[in-house]
Tab-separated table of C-alpha atoms and ligand atoms in Angstrom:
chain	number	residue	atom	x	y	z
A	2	MET	CA	-26.652	-3.567	15.210
A	3	ILE	CA	-23.836	-6.011	14.147
A	4	PRO	CA	-25.142	-8.287	11.518
A	5	ILE	CA	-24.951	-12.016	12.184
A	6	LYS	CA	-24.617	-13.976	9.072
A	7	SER	CA	-26.916	-16.975	8.526
A	8	GLU	CA	-25.557	-20.263	7.130
A	9	ARG	CA	-26.944	-19.305	3.783
A	10	ASP	CA	-25.147	-15.959	3.978
A	11	LEU	CA	-21.945	-17.562	4.965
A	12	LYS	CA	-21.985	-19.822	1.940
A	13	VAL	CA	-21.658	-16.810	-0.418
A	14	MET	CA	-19.575	-14.772	2.045
A	15	ARG	CA	-16.955	-17.640	2.223
A	16	LYS	CA	-16.783	-17.572	-1.586
A	17	ALA	CA	-16.609	-13.825	-1.731
A	18	CYS	CA	-13.638	-13.898	0.647
A	19	SER	CA	-11.766	-16.689	-1.214
A	20	VAL	CA	-12.282	-14.782	-4.407
A	21	ALA	CA	-10.950	-11.535	-2.717
A	22	ALA	CA	-7.891	-13.521	-1.478
A	23	THR	CA	-7.329	-15.130	-4.883
A	24	VAL	CA	-7.365	-11.674	-6.581
A	25	LEU	CA	-4.779	-10.464	-3.949
A	26	ASP	CA	-2.644	-13.594	-4.503
A	27	ARG	CA	-2.490	-12.927	-8.145
A	28	LEU	CA	-1.624	-9.265	-7.637
A	29	CYS	CA	1.232	-10.079	-5.403
A	30	LYS	CA	2.786	-11.860	-8.323
A	31	VAL	CA	2.328	-8.785	-10.509
A	32	ALA	CA	4.074	-6.463	-8.031
A	33	ARG	CA	7.650	-6.515	-9.101
A	34	GLU	CA	10.631	-4.209	-9.530
A	35	GLY	CA	9.977	-1.873	-12.691
A	36	VAL	CA	6.054	-2.341	-12.616
A	37	SER	CA	3.976	0.749	-12.073
A	38	THR	CA	1.309	0.945	-9.472
A	39	LEU	CA	-1.183	1.718	-12.285
A	40	GLU	CA	-0.266	-1.547	-13.984
A	41	ILE	CA	-1.137	-3.325	-10.622
A	42	ASP	CA	-4.401	-1.461	-10.607
A	43	MET	CA	-5.165	-2.473	-14.168
A	44	ALA	CA	-4.248	-6.136	-13.505
A	45	ALA	CA	-6.613	-5.955	-10.574
A	46	LYS	CA	-9.590	-4.807	-12.745
A	47	LYS	CA	-8.890	-7.653	-15.190
A	48	ILE	CA	-8.485	-10.433	-12.696
A	49	MET	CA	-11.665	-9.237	-10.916
A	50	SER	CA	-13.610	-9.573	-14.147
A	51	GLU	CA	-12.045	-13.025	-14.812
A	52	LEU	CA	-13.220	-14.151	-11.410
A	53	SER	CA	-16.774	-12.645	-11.928
A	54	CYS	CA	-16.365	-10.139	-9.072
A	55	ARG	CA	-16.118	-6.414	-8.877
A	56	SER	CA	-14.147	-3.827	-6.896
A	57	ALA	CA	-15.794	-2.582	-3.654
A	58	CYS	CA	-13.357	0.370	-3.794
A	59	TYR	CA	-13.976	1.672	-7.341
A	60	HIS	CA	-15.962	4.838	-7.073
A	61	TYR	CA	-16.408	4.415	-3.269
A	62	ARG	CA	-17.649	7.800	-2.106
A	63	GLY	CA	-15.259	9.780	0.052
A	64	PRO	CA	-15.590	13.219	1.582
A	65	ASP	CA	-15.021	15.117	-1.578
A	66	SER	CA	-14.403	12.595	-4.453
A	67	ARG	CA	-15.059	9.039	-5.344
A	68	TYR	CA	-11.997	6.640	-5.141
A	69	PRO	CA	-10.625	6.294	-8.707
A	70	GLY	CA	-8.835	2.965	-8.344
A	71	TYR	CA	-9.714	-0.599	-8.247
A	72	VAL	CA	-7.500	-1.709	-5.368
A	73	CYS	CA	-5.577	0.488	-2.837
A	74	ILE	CA	-1.839	0.262	-3.523
A	75	SER	CA	0.258	1.941	-0.776
A	76	VAL	CA	4.094	2.013	-1.026
A	77	ASN	CA	6.552	2.666	1.915
A	78	ASP	CA	5.481	5.897	3.795
A	79	GLN	CA	1.975	5.560	2.134
A	80	VAL	CA	-0.132	3.915	4.777
A	81	ILE	CA	-3.360	3.092	3.119
A	82	HIS	CA	-5.633	4.198	0.241
A	83	GLY	CA	-2.742	4.827	-2.268
A	84	ILE	CA	-4.028	5.223	-5.944
A	85	GLY	CA	-2.170	3.461	-8.607
A	86	THR	CA	-0.387	5.932	-10.953
A	87	ALA	CA	1.852	5.435	-14.153
A	88	ASP	CA	4.711	7.368	-12.708
A	89	ARG	CA	5.071	5.322	-9.499
A	90	ILE	CA	7.504	2.626	-10.540
A	91	LEU	CA	8.324	-0.026	-7.895
A	92	LYS	CA	12.066	-0.239	-7.010
A	93	SER	CA	14.117	-2.573	-4.990
A	94	GLY	CA	13.680	-1.840	-1.322
A	95	ASP	CA	10.069	-0.926	-1.611
A	96	ILE	CA	7.289	-2.492	0.444
A	97	VAL	CA	3.880	-2.468	-1.246
A	98	SER	CA	0.512	-2.960	0.475
A	99	MET	CA	-2.236	-4.080	-1.715
A	100	ASP	CA	-5.805	-3.770	-0.213
A	101	VAL	CA	-8.312	-5.835	-2.254
A	102	SER	CA	-12.113	-5.476	-1.465
A	103	VAL	CA	-14.421	-7.231	-3.912
A	104	VAL	CA	-18.185	-7.738	-4.225
A	105	TYR	CA	-19.174	-11.249	-5.254
A	106	GLN	CA	-22.813	-12.185	-5.377
A	107	GLY	CA	-23.765	-9.414	-3.002
A	108	PHE	CA	-21.120	-10.078	-0.377
A	109	VAL	CA	-17.798	-8.380	0.205
A	110	GLY	CA	-14.510	-10.000	0.898
A	111	ASP	CA	-11.842	-7.588	2.263
A	112	ASN	CA	-8.055	-8.375	2.614
A	113	THR	CA	-4.590	-6.764	2.372
A	114	ARG	CA	-1.063	-7.965	2.135
A	115	THR	CA	2.272	-6.083	2.107
A	116	VAL	CA	5.019	-7.531	-0.144
A	117	PHE	CA	8.812	-6.886	-0.497
A	118	ILE	CA	10.246	-5.596	-3.822
A	119	GLY	CA	13.782	-6.816	-4.317
A	120	GLU	CA	16.160	-6.295	-1.386
A	121	VAL	CA	14.287	-4.750	1.527
A	122	ALA	CA	16.105	-3.411	4.553
A	123	PRO	CA	16.037	-5.736	7.520
A	124	GLU	CA	14.419	-3.169	9.799
A	125	THR	CA	11.623	-2.791	7.241
A	126	ARG	CA	11.184	-6.527	6.956
A	127	LYS	CA	10.786	-6.638	10.734
A	128	LEU	CA	7.983	-4.124	10.649
A	129	VAL	CA	6.039	-6.310	8.101
A	130	GLU	CA	6.650	-9.379	10.076
A	131	ALA	CA	5.463	-7.668	13.320
A	132	THR	CA	2.305	-6.369	11.597
A	133	ASP	CA	1.464	-9.861	10.446
A	134	ILE	CA	2.010	-11.129	14.005
A	135	ALA	CA	-0.093	-8.221	15.473
A	136	LEU	CA	-2.866	-9.207	12.937
A	137	HIS	CA	-2.746	-12.918	14.063
A	138	LYS	CA	-2.907	-12.020	17.698
A	139	GLY	CA	-5.986	-9.936	16.861
A	140	ILE	CA	-7.599	-12.773	14.969
A	141	ALA	CA	-6.863	-15.162	17.869
A	142	ALA	CA	-8.929	-12.768	20.247
A	143	ALA	CA	-11.924	-12.779	17.804
A	144	ARG	CA	-13.904	-15.454	19.645
A	145	ALA	CA	-17.446	-15.668	20.716
A	146	GLY	CA	-17.941	-14.234	24.325
A	147	ASN	CA	-15.045	-11.835	23.801
A	148	ARG	CA	-15.455	-8.216	23.052
A	149	VAL	CA	-14.053	-6.040	20.297
A	150	GLY	CA	-11.756	-4.534	22.775
A	151	ASP	CA	-10.102	-7.789	23.188
A	152	ILE	CA	-9.024	-7.769	19.585
A	153	SER	CA	-7.815	-4.171	19.795
A	154	ALA	CA	-5.907	-4.789	23.066
A	155	ALA	CA	-4.072	-7.897	21.698
A	156	ILE	CA	-2.911	-5.943	18.558
A	157	GLN	CA	-1.920	-3.000	20.695
A	158	ALA	CA	-0.002	-5.082	23.218
A	159	TYR	CA	2.055	-6.770	20.573
A	160	VAL	CA	2.786	-3.671	18.363
A	161	GLU	CA	3.847	-1.621	21.486
A	162	SER	CA	6.032	-4.474	22.677
A	163	CYS	CA	7.982	-3.993	19.345
A	164	GLY	CA	8.218	-0.201	19.746
A	165	TYR	CA	6.067	0.668	16.649
A	166	GLY	CA	3.409	3.122	16.182
A	167	ILE	CA	-0.369	2.461	15.746
A	168	VAL	CA	-2.413	4.564	13.315
A	169	GLU	CA	-5.536	5.535	15.123
A	170	GLU	CA	-7.551	7.347	12.566
A	171	PHE	CA	-8.478	4.146	10.669
A	172	THR	CA	-10.023	0.929	12.036
A	173	GLY	CA	-11.042	-2.592	11.052
A	174	HIS	CA	-14.588	-3.148	10.646
A	175	GLY	CA	-17.514	-5.586	10.189
A	176	VAL	CA	-17.866	-6.704	6.674
A	177	GLY	CA	-20.616	-8.602	4.745
A	178	ARG	CA	-23.363	-7.115	2.462
A	179	HIS	CA	-21.412	-3.907	2.720
A	180	MET	CA	-17.748	-3.103	2.819
A	181	HIS	CA	-18.055	-1.291	6.117
A	182	GLU	CA	-20.486	-2.599	8.703
A	183	GLU	CA	-20.562	-2.342	12.540
A	184	PRO	CA	-18.475	-2.735	14.638
A	185	GLN	CA	-15.463	-0.548	14.281
A	186	ILE	CA	-12.368	-2.413	15.290
A	187	PRO	CA	-9.547	-0.032	16.469
A	188	ASN	CA	-6.060	-1.295	16.571
A	189	TYR	CA	-5.637	-0.144	20.121
A	190	GLY	CA	-8.005	-0.385	23.171
A	191	LYS	CA	-8.970	-1.987	26.338
A	192	ALA	CA	-9.587	-5.607	26.739
A	193	GLY	CA	-13.053	-6.542	28.195
A	194	THR	CA	-14.615	-3.370	26.558
A	195	GLY	CA	-16.855	-2.820	23.489
A	196	PRO	CA	-19.346	-4.823	21.653
A	197	LEU	CA	-19.792	-8.521	22.515
A	198	LEU	CA	-18.485	-10.872	19.766
A	199	ARG	CA	-20.997	-13.634	18.621
A	200	ALA	CA	-20.758	-16.612	16.321
A	201	GLY	CA	-21.613	-15.496	12.694
A	202	MET	CA	-20.201	-12.039	12.808
A	203	THR	CA	-17.559	-11.453	9.971
A	204	LEU	CA	-14.889	-8.989	10.834
A	205	ALA	CA	-12.142	-7.242	8.844
A	206	ILE	CA	-9.109	-7.004	11.097
A	207	GLU	CA	-6.326	-4.728	9.742
A	208	PRO	CA	-3.595	-3.216	11.739
A	209	MET	CA	-1.812	-0.199	10.200
A	210	ILE	CA	1.536	0.120	11.862
A	211	THR	CA	4.439	2.612	11.641
A	212	MET	CA	8.050	2.355	12.095
A	213	GLY	CA	8.286	5.811	13.643
A	214	SER	CA	5.592	8.187	14.705
A	215	PRO	CA	1.919	7.096	14.225
A	216	GLU	CA	1.017	10.646	12.939
A	217	ILE	CA	-0.507	10.730	9.390
A	218	PHE	CA	-1.801	13.058	6.747
A	219	VAL	CA	-3.885	12.895	3.739
A	220	GLY	CA	-2.127	13.804	0.519
A	221	GLU	CA	-3.207	16.111	-2.363
A	222	ASP	CA	-5.205	13.409	-4.154
A	223	GLY	CA	-7.693	13.516	-1.278
A	224	TRP	CA	-7.077	9.775	-0.565
A	225	THR	CA	-3.540	8.634	0.031
A	226	VAL	CA	-2.696	8.522	3.697
A	227	TYR	CA	1.053	9.088	4.389
A	228	THR	CA	3.089	9.009	7.604
A	229	SER	CA	4.028	12.402	8.664
A	230	ASP	CA	7.664	11.514	9.320
A	231	GLY	CA	8.152	9.784	6.047
A	232	LYS	CA	9.179	6.540	7.691
A	233	PRO	CA	7.661	3.273	6.339
A	234	SER	CA	4.274	1.882	7.449
A	235	CYS	CA	2.584	-1.469	6.969
A	236	HIS	CA	-0.961	-2.759	6.616
A	237	ILE	CA	-2.160	-6.316	6.666
A	238	GLU	CA	-5.844	-7.475	6.695
A	239	HIS	CA	-8.006	-10.491	6.740
A	240	THR	CA	-11.685	-11.080	6.917
A	241	VAL	CA	-12.501	-13.416	9.700
A	242	LEU	CA	-15.656	-15.370	10.968
A	243	VAL	CA	-16.327	-15.543	14.586
A	244	THR	CA	-17.485	-19.046	15.547
A	245	ASP	CA	-18.266	-21.015	18.698
A	246	ALA	CA	-14.817	-22.461	18.340
A	247	GLU	CA	-11.637	-21.173	16.643
A	248	PRO	CA	-11.897	-17.876	14.569
A	249	GLU	CA	-11.924	-18.790	10.883
A	250	ILE	CA	-9.904	-16.822	8.425
A	251	LEU	CA	-12.138	-16.467	5.289
A	252	THR	CA	-9.667	-14.733	3.040
A	253	ILE	CA	-7.697	-17.751	1.903
A	254	PRO	CA	-7.033	-18.072	-1.812
A	255	MET	CA	-8.780	-20.823	-3.996
A	256	GLN	CA	-6.486	-23.659	-4.835
A	257	ASP	CA	-5.576	-23.708	-8.445
B	2	MF3	N1	-10.643	-1.824	1.728
B	2	MF3	C1	-10.546	-0.630	2.611
B	2	MF3	C2	-10.888	-1.034	4.003
B	2	MF3	O1	-10.214	-2.083	4.580
B	2	MF3	C3	-11.273	0.493	2.252
B	2	MF3	C4	-10.879	1.102	0.901
B	2	MF3	S1	-11.299	2.559	0.882
B	2	MF3	C5	-11.584	2.872	-0.721
B	2	MF3	O2	-11.632	-0.663	4.733
B	2	MF3	F1	-11.842	4.109	-0.881
B	2	MF3	F2	-10.600	2.496	-1.488
B	2	MF3	F3	-12.704	2.188	-1.154
B	3	CO	CO1	-10.944	-3.372	5.532
């Protein structure tokens, strides 16, 4: 069953998502050359408490351990679920994806951005721009009456037209009272297939795109996902509301 959010749910859900986006926005300013990924994680913890929300990732249960960080911080060949550490110092040329999922008054907002540190190689910048475009193609397909496969196919078509790889082992997902709800939203698939989209569904759409091979492995920490070929990858995510008209991106930062 895919949850349909009531107007009352949506009131809180909208707020949860704008809080998640605000945390992410502030973290993007913390991520600079010379800063460790642990410092980013500690900043996330502090910002979340200032904004009266908590991390949906902290102590999230995995196959054999609980996630130890507050946000996922993945650098270069790290695809997703990177854990902040004191010895990983950001340097010029890095790309850093920050995945922020927060719980606010019982609802989850989920979003990810990938930022540039210093001077980033043009081909790496292109990867990030393409991932962002792919995400927005997916969002545009998130319309009532369409199916999940329409989102997947839109992302896949764009990514493949650029010659990049699509990570298949992880997907987007419904999001609301829980971080992961139905449906799963793969970043590849066939248009016209899968569950029907209806107004009131809230979806986290999140392409994970690789410059080279889409093959991945999980590192020794049991969480961090890496590209097998060591080439860069990119992850960008929004939480989106399906409506009877245009899809609405919910993870927009609060104005300050
Ligand atoms: N926020 C991620 C997602 O988009 C999941 C984080 S996994 C965790 O699904 F272990 F860090 F919680
Ligand atoms: Co997500």
